[in-house]
One Martini backbone bead per residue (centre of mass of N, CA, C, O) as a GRO file, in nm:
protein
   74
    1ARG     BB    1  11.736  10.169  10.288
    2LYS     BB    2  12.004  10.120  10.105
    3ALA     BB    3  11.937   9.932   9.885
    4ILE     BB    4  11.690  10.135   9.767
    5TYR     BB    5  11.898  10.372   9.692
    6THR     BB    6  12.096  10.197   9.532
    7THR     BB    7  11.920  10.098   9.301
    8ASN     BB    8  11.817  10.385   9.218
    9ALA     BB    9  12.083  10.441   9.114
   10ILE     BB   10  12.094  10.217   8.912
   11GLU     BB   11  11.826  10.296   8.742
   12SER     BB   12  11.927  10.607   8.681
   13LEU     BB   13  12.179  10.491   8.497
   14ASN     BB   14  12.007  10.317   8.291
   15SER     BB   15  11.841  10.565   8.199
   16VAL     BB   16  12.069  10.715   8.071
   17ILE     BB   17  12.188  10.491   7.890
   18ARG     BB   18  11.896  10.474   7.723
   19LYS     BB   19  11.873  10.778   7.623
   20ALA     BB   20  12.131  10.750   7.451
   21ILE     BB   21  12.085  10.496   7.273
   22LYS     BB   22  11.793  10.609   7.177
   23LYS     BB   23  11.887  10.857   6.974
   24ARG     BB   24  12.012  10.617   6.840
   25LYS     BB   25  11.956  10.386   6.603
   26LEU     BB   26  12.273  10.357   6.482
   27PHE     BB   27  12.575  10.171   6.488
   28PRO     BB   28  12.877  10.124   6.334
   29SER     BB   29  12.989   9.994   6.642
   30ASP     BB   30  13.077   9.906   6.914
   31ASP     BB   31  13.255  10.143   6.990
   32SER     BB   32  13.067  10.380   6.968
   33ALA     BB   33  12.879  10.257   7.196
   34ARG     BB   34  13.069  10.252   7.410
   35LYS     BB   35  13.122  10.577   7.397
   36VAL     BB   36  12.836  10.668   7.463
   37VAL     BB   37  12.816  10.521   7.727
   38TYR     BB   38  13.061  10.688   7.855
   39LEU     BB   39  12.948  10.955   7.835
   40ALA     BB   40  12.680  10.949   7.982
   41ILE     BB   41  12.836  10.862   8.253
   42ASP     BB   42  13.008  11.126   8.274
   43ALA     BB   43  12.790  11.321   8.277
   44ALA     BB   44  12.603  11.193   8.539
   45SER     BB   45  12.881  11.196   8.734
   46LYS     BB   46  12.884  11.548   8.750
   47LYS     BB   47  12.589  11.548   8.902
   48TRP     BB   48  12.726  11.427   9.159
   49THR     BB   49  12.676  11.544   9.514
   50MET     BB   50  12.724  11.331   9.682
   51PRO     BB   51  12.858  11.227   9.957
   52ILE     BB   52  13.082  11.047  10.105
   53ARG     BB   53  13.088  10.834  10.352
   54ASN     BB   54  13.337  10.807  10.547
   55TRP     BB   55  13.607  10.894  10.391
   56LYS     BB   56  13.812  10.925  10.586
   57THR     BB   57  13.813  10.625  10.694
   58ALA     BB   58  13.862  10.498  10.431
   59LEU     BB   59  14.140  10.664  10.377
   60ASN     BB   60  14.278  10.551  10.592
   61ARG     BB   61  14.254  10.222  10.560
   62PHE     BB   62  14.396  10.245  10.266
   63MET     BB   63  14.682  10.362  10.373
   64ILE     BB   64  14.767  10.106  10.532
   65GLU     BB   65  14.680   9.876  10.292
   66PHE     BB   66  14.789  10.090  10.038
   67GLU     BB   67  15.063  10.300  10.057
   68ASP     BB   68  15.234  10.222   9.805
   69ARG     BB   69  15.023  10.311   9.590
   70LEU     BB   70  14.921  10.584   9.705
   71LYS     BB   71  15.090  10.787   9.742
   72ASP     BB   72  15.105  10.940   9.451
   73PHE     BB   73  14.819  11.073   9.526
   74ILE     BB   74  14.840  11.202   9.824
   0.00000   0.00000   0.00000
């Protein structure tokens, strides 16, 4: 079941990207295409409301493994 959920999330994100690209017929440069894709992903990610399962456990493990890297951010 988890693999199906992940696949659906990937397909949903691909759909968002396709819609953003389809609206524009021509891109003047590769950089402009990258910006459109980035903005589409950014807009889609703001709509994600599902919490990360077991985040507290993962965060504690990250703090053990990468304490020197994370102390400035937490």
